[in-house]
Short mmCIF file of C-alpha atoms and ligand atoms in Angstrom, two decimals:
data_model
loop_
_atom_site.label_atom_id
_atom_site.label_comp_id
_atom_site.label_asym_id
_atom_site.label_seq_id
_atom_site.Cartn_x
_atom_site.Cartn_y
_atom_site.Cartn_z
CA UNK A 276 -16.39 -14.03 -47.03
CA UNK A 277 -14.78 -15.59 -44.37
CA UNK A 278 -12.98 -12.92 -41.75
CA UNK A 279 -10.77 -14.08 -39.28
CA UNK A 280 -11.83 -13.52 -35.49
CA UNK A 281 -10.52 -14.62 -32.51
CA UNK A 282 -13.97 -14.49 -30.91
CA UNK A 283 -17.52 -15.10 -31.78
CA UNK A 284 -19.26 -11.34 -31.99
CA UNK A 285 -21.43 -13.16 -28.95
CA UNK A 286 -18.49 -13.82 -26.70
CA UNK A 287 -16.70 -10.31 -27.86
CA UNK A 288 -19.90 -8.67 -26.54
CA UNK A 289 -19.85 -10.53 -23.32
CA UNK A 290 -16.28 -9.78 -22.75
CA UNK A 291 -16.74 -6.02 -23.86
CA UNK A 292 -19.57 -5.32 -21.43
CA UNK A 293 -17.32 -7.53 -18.48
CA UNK A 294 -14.00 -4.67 -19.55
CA UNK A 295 -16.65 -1.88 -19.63
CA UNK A 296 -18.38 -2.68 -16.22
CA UNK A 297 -17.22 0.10 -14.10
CA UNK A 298 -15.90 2.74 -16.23
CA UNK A 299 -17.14 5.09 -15.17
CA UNK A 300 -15.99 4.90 -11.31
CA UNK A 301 -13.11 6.37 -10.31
CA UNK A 302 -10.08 4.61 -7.86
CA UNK A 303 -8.96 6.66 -4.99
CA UNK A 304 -6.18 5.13 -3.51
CA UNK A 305 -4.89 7.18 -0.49
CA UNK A 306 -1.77 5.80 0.88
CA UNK A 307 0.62 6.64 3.89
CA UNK A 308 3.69 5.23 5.56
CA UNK A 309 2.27 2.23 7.43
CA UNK A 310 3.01 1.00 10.82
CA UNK A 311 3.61 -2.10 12.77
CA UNK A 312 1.23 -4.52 12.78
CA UNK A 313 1.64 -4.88 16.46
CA UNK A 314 3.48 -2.95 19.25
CA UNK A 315 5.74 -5.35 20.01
CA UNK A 316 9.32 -6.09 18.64
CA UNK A 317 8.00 -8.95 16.49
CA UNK A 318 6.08 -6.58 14.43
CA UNK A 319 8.35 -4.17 14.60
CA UNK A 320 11.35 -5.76 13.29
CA UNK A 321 9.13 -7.50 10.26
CA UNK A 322 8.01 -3.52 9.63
CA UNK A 323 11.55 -1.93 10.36
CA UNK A 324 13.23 -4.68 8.21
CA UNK A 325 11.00 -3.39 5.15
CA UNK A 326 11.06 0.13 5.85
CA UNK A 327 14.90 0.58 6.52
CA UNK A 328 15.86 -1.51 3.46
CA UNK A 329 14.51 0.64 1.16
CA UNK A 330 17.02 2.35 -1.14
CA UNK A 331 14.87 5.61 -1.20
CA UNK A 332 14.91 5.95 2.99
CA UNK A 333 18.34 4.97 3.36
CA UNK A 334 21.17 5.79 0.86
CA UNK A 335 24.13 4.45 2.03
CA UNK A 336 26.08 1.50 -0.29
CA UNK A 337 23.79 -1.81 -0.04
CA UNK A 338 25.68 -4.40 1.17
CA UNK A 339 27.20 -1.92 3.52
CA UNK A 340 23.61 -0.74 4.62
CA UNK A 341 22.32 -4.28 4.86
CA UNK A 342 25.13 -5.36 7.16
CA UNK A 343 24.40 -2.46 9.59
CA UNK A 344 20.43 -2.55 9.66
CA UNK A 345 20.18 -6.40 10.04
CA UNK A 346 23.55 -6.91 12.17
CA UNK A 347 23.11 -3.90 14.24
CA UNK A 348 20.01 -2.32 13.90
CA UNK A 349 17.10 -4.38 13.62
CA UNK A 350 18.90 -6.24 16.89
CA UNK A 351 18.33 -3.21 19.07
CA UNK A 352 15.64 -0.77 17.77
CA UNK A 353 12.84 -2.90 17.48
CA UNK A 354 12.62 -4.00 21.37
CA UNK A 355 13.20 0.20 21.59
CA UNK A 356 10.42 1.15 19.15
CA UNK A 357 8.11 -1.13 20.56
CA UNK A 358 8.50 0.24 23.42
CA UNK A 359 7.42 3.64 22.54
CA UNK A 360 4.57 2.38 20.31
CA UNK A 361 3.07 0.84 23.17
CA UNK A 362 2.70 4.37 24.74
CA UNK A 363 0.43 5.95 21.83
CA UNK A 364 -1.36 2.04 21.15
CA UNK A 365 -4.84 2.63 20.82
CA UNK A 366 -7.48 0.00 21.55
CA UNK A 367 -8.30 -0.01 17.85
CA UNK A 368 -4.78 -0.34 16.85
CA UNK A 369 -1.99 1.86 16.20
CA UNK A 370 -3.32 5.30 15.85
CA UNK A 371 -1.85 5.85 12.12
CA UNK A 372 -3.82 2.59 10.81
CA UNK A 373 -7.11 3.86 13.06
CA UNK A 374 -7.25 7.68 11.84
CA UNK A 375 -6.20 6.63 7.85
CA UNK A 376 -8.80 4.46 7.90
CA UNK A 377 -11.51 6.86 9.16
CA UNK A 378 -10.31 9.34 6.19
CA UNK A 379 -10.96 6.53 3.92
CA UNK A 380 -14.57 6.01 5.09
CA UNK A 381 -15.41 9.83 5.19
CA UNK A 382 -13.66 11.06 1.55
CA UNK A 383 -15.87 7.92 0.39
CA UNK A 384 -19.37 9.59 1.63
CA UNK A 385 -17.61 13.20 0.62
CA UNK A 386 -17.10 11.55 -3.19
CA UNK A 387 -20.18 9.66 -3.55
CA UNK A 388 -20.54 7.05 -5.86
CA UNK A 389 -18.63 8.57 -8.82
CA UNK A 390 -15.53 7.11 -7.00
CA UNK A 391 -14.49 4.50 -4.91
CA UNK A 392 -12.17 5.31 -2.14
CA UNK A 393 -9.46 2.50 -0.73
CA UNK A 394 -6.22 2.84 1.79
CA UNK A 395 -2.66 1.12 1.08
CA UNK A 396 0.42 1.67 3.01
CA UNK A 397 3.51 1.76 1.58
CA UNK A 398 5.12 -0.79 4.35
CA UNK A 399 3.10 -3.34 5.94
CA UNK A 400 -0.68 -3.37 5.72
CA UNK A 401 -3.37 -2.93 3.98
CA UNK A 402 -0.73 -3.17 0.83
CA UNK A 403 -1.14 -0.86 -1.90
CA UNK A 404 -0.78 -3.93 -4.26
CA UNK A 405 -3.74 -5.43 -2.25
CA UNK A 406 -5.60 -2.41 -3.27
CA UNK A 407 -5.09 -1.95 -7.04
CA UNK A 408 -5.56 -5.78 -7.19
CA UNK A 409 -9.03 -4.80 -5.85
CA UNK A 410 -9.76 -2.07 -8.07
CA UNK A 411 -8.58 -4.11 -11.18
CA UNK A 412 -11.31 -6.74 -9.92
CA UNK A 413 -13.92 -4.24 -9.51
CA UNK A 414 -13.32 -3.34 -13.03
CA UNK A 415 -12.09 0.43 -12.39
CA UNK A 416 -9.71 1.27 -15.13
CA UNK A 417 -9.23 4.65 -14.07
CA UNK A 418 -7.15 5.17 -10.44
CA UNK A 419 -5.99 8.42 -8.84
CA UNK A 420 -2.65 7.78 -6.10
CA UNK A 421 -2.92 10.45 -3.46
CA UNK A 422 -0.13 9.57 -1.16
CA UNK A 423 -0.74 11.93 1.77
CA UNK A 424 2.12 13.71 2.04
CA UNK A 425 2.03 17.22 1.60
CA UNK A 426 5.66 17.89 1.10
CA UNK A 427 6.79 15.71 -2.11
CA UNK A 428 10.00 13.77 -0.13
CA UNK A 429 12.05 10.67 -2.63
CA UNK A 430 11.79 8.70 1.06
CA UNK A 431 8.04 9.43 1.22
CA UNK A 432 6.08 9.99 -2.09
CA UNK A 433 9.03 8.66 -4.52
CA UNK A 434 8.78 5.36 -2.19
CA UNK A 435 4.85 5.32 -2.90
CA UNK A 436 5.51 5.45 -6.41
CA UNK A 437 7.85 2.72 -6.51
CA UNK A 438 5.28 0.62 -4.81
CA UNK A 439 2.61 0.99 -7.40
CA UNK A 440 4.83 0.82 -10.44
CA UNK A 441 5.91 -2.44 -8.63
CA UNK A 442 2.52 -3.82 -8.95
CA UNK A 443 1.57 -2.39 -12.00
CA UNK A 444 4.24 -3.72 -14.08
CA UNK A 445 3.04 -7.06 -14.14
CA UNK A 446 -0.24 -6.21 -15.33
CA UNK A 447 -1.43 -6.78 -19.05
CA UNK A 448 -3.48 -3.28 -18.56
CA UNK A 449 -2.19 -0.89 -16.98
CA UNK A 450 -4.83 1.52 -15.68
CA UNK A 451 -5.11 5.04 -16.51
CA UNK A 452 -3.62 6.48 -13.91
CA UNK A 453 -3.27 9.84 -11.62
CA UNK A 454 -0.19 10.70 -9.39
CA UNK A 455 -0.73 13.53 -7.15
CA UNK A 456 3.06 13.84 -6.01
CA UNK A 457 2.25 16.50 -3.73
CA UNK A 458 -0.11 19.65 -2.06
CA UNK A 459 2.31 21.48 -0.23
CA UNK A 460 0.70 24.95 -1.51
CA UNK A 461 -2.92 23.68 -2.47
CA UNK A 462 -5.43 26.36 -1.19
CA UNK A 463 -7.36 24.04 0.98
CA UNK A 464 -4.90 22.14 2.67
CA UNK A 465 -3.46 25.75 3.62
CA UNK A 466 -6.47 26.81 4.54
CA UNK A 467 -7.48 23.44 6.84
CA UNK A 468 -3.77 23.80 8.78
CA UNK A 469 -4.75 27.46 8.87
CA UNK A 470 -7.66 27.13 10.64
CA UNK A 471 -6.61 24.41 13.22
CA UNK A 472 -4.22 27.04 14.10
CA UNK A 473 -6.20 29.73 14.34
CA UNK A 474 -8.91 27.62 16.68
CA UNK A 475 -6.44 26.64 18.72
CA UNK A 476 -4.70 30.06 18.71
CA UNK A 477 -8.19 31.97 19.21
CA UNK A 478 -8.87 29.55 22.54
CA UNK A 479 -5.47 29.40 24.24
CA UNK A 480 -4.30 33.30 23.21
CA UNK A 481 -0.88 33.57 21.06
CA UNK A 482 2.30 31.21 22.48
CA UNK A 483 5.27 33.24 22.38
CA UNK A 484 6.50 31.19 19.29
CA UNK A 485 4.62 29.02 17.38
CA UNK A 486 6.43 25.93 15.81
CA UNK A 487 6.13 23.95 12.51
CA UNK A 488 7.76 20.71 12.75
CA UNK A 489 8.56 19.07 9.67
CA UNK A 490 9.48 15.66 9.55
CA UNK A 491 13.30 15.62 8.78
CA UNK A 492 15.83 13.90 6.22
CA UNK A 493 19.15 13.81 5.23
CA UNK A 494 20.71 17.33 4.56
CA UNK A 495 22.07 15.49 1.52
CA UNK A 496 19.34 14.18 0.20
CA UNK A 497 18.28 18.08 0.23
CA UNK A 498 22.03 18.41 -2.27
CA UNK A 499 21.10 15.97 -4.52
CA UNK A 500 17.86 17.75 -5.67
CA UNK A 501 14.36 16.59 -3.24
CA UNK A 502 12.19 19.43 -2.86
CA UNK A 503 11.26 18.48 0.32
CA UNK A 504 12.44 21.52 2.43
CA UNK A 505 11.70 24.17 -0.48
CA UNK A 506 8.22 22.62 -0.11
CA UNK A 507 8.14 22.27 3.64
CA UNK A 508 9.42 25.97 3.55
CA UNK A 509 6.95 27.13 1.15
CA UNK A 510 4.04 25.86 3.13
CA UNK A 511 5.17 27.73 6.21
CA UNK A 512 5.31 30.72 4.56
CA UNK A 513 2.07 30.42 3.21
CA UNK A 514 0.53 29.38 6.74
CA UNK A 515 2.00 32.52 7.98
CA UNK A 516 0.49 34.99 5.77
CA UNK A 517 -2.86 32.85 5.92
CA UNK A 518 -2.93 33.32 10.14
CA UNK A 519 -1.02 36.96 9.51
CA UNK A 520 1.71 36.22 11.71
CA UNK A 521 5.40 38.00 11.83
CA UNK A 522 8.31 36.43 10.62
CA UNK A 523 10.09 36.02 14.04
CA UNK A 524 7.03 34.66 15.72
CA UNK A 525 7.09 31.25 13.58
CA UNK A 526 9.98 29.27 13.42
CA UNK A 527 10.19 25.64 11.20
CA UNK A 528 11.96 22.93 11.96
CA UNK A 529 12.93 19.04 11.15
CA UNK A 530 11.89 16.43 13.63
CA UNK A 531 13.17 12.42 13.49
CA UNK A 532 16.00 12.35 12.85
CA UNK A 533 17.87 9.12 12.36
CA UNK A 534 21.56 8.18 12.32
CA UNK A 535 24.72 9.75 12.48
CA UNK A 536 24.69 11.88 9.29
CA UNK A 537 23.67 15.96 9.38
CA UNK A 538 19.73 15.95 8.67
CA UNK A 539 18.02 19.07 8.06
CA UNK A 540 18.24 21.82 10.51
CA UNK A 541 17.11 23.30 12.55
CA UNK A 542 16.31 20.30 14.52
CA UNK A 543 13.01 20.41 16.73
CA UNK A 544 14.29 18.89 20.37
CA UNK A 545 17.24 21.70 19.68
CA UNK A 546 15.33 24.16 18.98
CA UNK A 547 12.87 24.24 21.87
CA UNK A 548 16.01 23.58 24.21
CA UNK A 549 17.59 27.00 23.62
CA UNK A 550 14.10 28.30 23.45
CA UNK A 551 13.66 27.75 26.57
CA UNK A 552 17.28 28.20 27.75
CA UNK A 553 16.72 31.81 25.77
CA UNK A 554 13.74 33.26 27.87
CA UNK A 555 10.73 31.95 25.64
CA UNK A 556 8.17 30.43 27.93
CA UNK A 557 5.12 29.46 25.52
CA UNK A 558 5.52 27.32 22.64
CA UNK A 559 2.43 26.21 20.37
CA UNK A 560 4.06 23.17 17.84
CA UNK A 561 2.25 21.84 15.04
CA UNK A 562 3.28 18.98 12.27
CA UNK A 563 2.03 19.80 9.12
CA UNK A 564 4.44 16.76 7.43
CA UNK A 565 1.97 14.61 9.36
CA UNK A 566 -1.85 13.94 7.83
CA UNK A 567 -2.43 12.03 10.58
CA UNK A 568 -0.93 11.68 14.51
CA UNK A 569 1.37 8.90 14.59
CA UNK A 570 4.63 7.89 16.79
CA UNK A 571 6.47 10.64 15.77
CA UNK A 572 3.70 13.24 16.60
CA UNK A 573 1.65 11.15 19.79
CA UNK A 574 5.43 10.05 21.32
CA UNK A 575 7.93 12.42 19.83
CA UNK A 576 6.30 15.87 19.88
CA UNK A 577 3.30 15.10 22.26
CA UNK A 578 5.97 13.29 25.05
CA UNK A 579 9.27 13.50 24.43
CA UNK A 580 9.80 17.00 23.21
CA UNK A 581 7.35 18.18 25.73
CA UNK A 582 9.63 17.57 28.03
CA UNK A 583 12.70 19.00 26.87
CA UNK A 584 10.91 21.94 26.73
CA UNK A 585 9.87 22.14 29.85
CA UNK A 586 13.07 20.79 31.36
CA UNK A 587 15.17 23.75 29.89
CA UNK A 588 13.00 26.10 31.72
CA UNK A 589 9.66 26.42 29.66
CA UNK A 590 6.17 26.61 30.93
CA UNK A 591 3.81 25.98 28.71
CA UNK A 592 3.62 23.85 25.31
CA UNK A 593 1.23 22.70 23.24
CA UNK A 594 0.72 20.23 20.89
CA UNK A 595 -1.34 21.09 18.22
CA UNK A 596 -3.11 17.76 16.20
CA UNK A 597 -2.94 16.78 12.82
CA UNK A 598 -5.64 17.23 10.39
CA UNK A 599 -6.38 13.81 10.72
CA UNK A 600 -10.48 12.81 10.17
CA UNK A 601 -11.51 16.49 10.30
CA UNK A 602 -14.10 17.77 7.75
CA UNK A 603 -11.71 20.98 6.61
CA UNK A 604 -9.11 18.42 5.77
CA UNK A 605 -11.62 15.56 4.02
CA UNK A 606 -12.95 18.54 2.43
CA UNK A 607 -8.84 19.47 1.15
CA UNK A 608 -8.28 15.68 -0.15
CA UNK A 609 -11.67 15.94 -2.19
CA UNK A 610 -10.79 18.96 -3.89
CA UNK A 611 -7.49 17.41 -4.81
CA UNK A 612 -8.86 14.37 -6.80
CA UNK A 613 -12.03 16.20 -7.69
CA UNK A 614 -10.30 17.27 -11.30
CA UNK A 615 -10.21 13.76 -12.06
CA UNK A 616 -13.60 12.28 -11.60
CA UNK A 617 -15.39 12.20 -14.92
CA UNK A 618 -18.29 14.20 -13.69
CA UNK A 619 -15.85 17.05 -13.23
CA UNK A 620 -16.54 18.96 -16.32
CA UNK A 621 -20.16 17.80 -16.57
C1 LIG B 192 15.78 6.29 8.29
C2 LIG B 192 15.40 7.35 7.66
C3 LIG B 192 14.06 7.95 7.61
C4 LIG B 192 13.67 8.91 6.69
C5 LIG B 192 14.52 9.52 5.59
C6 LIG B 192 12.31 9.22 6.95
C7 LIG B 192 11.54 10.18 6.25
C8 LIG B 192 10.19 10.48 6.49
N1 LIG B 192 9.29 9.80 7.30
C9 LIG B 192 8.06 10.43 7.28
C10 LIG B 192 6.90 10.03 7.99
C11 LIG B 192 6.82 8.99 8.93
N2 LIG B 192 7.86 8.30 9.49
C12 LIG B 192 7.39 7.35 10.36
C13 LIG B 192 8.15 6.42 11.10
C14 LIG B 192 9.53 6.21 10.97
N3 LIG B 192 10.42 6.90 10.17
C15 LIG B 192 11.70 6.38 10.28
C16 LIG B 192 12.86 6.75 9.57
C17 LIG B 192 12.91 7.67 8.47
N4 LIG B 192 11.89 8.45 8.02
C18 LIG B 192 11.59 5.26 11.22
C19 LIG B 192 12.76 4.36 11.63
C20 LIG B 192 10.26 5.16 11.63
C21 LIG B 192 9.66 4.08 12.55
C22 LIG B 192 9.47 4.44 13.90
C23 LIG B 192 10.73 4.36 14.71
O1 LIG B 192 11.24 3.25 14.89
O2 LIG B 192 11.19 5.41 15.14
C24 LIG B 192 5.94 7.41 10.37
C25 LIG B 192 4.96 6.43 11.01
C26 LIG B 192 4.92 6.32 12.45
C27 LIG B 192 3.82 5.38 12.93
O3 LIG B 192 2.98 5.81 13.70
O4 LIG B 192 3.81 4.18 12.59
C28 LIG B 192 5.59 8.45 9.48
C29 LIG B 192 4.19 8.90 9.13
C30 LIG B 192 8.18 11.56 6.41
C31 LIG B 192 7.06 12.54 6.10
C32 LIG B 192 9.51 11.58 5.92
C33 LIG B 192 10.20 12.51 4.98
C34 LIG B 192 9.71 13.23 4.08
FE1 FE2 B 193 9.97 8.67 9.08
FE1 FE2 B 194 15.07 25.93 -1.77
#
């Protein structure tokens, strides 16, 4: 009897075995921020356009918004921003691009070849579209998104999420997929800021205070329900008991801020003023917001607040560096996507 098909069994077989190729790799797609593809105000005003117009970063009424950033803003800040990006340039490019892409190459040899390890940024490039495109042509149906931010922030990790739904959404097959949508309390990454710490702390002897920095956001974005600070508090406290430190000895705070509205507080370039205004003469200041040194760690923190500090009558400060390439922190991102690779439970 006659049955109906669509397909010879032949070319069903050669189209199975094309769908089935790589089935059994894994997609890692680690993401972050993105940067200018240039430090100059060119690039940054194609990258700042992007960035700023993004509903998640800045919630103020559209056409309102729109009016400011491109009649206002993005006429000023870019020649401004550029000019601070060309401080931290590296020869390589900007250090955020450089040090992501080293994380790529080295969770790839951590993983093996169960998994196959790409970058995206959220703004500007390499494009996280550009990278599940790939993936889709390698034939991986299965993709974990590790956006590497430890804190879940809407600005941050909801933005990340926005850009792969984007893509996704106008694919037939949608891939199984993985969101890790955050790590602010997962053992290892504790343990890898833990260490830093301690190294640094064990070399250098105990600053009067030591600082966690947190990149900031609007205090009402905090009202209308993003974790971020309960997570960026939560990871303090666990960094804390981890190094065995007192209460009074560690202070957090929120770094970046932007615009006229109330971020979070306490705000970092405050704080360290009346630090120093108070007495305190040592100051040890670490990001752990940040996987990897950037503008607002290289320029803000590393520069700028450096010498506030010292200005208002401080003496010594240190900037302590991100986790960035290290093996403690590769080791961290492995175990976080570990659970999904099929030889898991083998
Ligand atoms: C305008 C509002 C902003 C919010 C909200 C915000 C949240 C936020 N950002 C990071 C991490 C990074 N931010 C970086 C750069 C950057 N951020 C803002 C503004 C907001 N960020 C601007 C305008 C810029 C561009 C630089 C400048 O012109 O000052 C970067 C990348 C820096 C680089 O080296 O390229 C990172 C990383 C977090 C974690 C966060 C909230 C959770
Ligand atoms: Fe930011
Ligand atoms: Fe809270």
């Amino acid at each position: 009897m006659a049955r109906y098909s669509a397909l010879s069994d032949k070319n069903h077989d050669q189209l199975h075995s094309k769908l089935k190729q790589n089935a059994t790799r894994t997609g890692i797609l680690i993401t972050n921020l993105g940067t200018p593809d240039a430090p100059t105000p060119a690039a940054l005003r194609r990258y700042l356009a992007e960035f700023l117009a993004d509903p998640r970063v800045v919630e103020i009424p559209r056409l309102l918004w729109l009016c400011i950033l491109h009649g206002i803003i993005l006429r000023i800040r870019p020649r401004k921003s550029a000019a601070l990006y060309r401080q931290i340039w590296w020869e390589k490019g900007s250090p955020l691009l450089v040090i992501s892409s080293r994380q790529r190459e080295k969770l790839q040899q951590q993983l093996g070849d169960a998994a196959v390890v790409k970058l995206g940024m959220r703004y500007g490039n390499p494009a996280i579209a550009t990278a599940l495109r790939e993936f889709q042509a390698e034939g991986i149906d299965r993709v974990v998104v590790l956006p590497l931010y430890p804190q879940y922030g809407g600005p941050t990790t909801g933005a990340t999420f926005d850009a792969v739904a984007g893509e996704l959404r106008r694919w037939r097959r949608v891939p199984q997929l993985h969101f890790i949508n955050s790590y602010f309390d997962s053992p290892a990454y504790i343990d890898a800021l833990g260490k830093s710490i301690a190294t640094y702390i064990d070399s250098h002897g105990m600053p009067d205070r030591l600082l966690l920095s947190y990149h900031g956001m609007p205090k009402q974005f905090l009202l209308s329900g993003d974790p971020y600070y309960c997570h960026s508090l939560k990871t303090t406290r666990l960094l804390r008991e981890q190094l065995g430190l007192d209460e009074d000895r560690v202070i957090t705070c929120f770094q970046s801020r932007f615009g006229k509205a109330e971020w979070l507080q306490p705000y970092t370039d405050k704080t360290l003023e009346t630090l120093a205004q108070d007495g305190v003469k040592s100051v040890a200041i670490a990001c752990p917001a940040f996987s990897v040194d950037c503008l607002e760690t290289l320029e803000e923190i590393a520069i700028q607040n450096r010498e506030i500090f010292l200005d208002a009558g401080g003496s010594r400060y240190d900037y302590i560096p991100a986790l960035n390439d290290g093996d403690d922190h590769i080791a961290a991102l492995a175990a976080l996507v570990k659970p999904f690779l099929p030889s898991h439970h083998a």
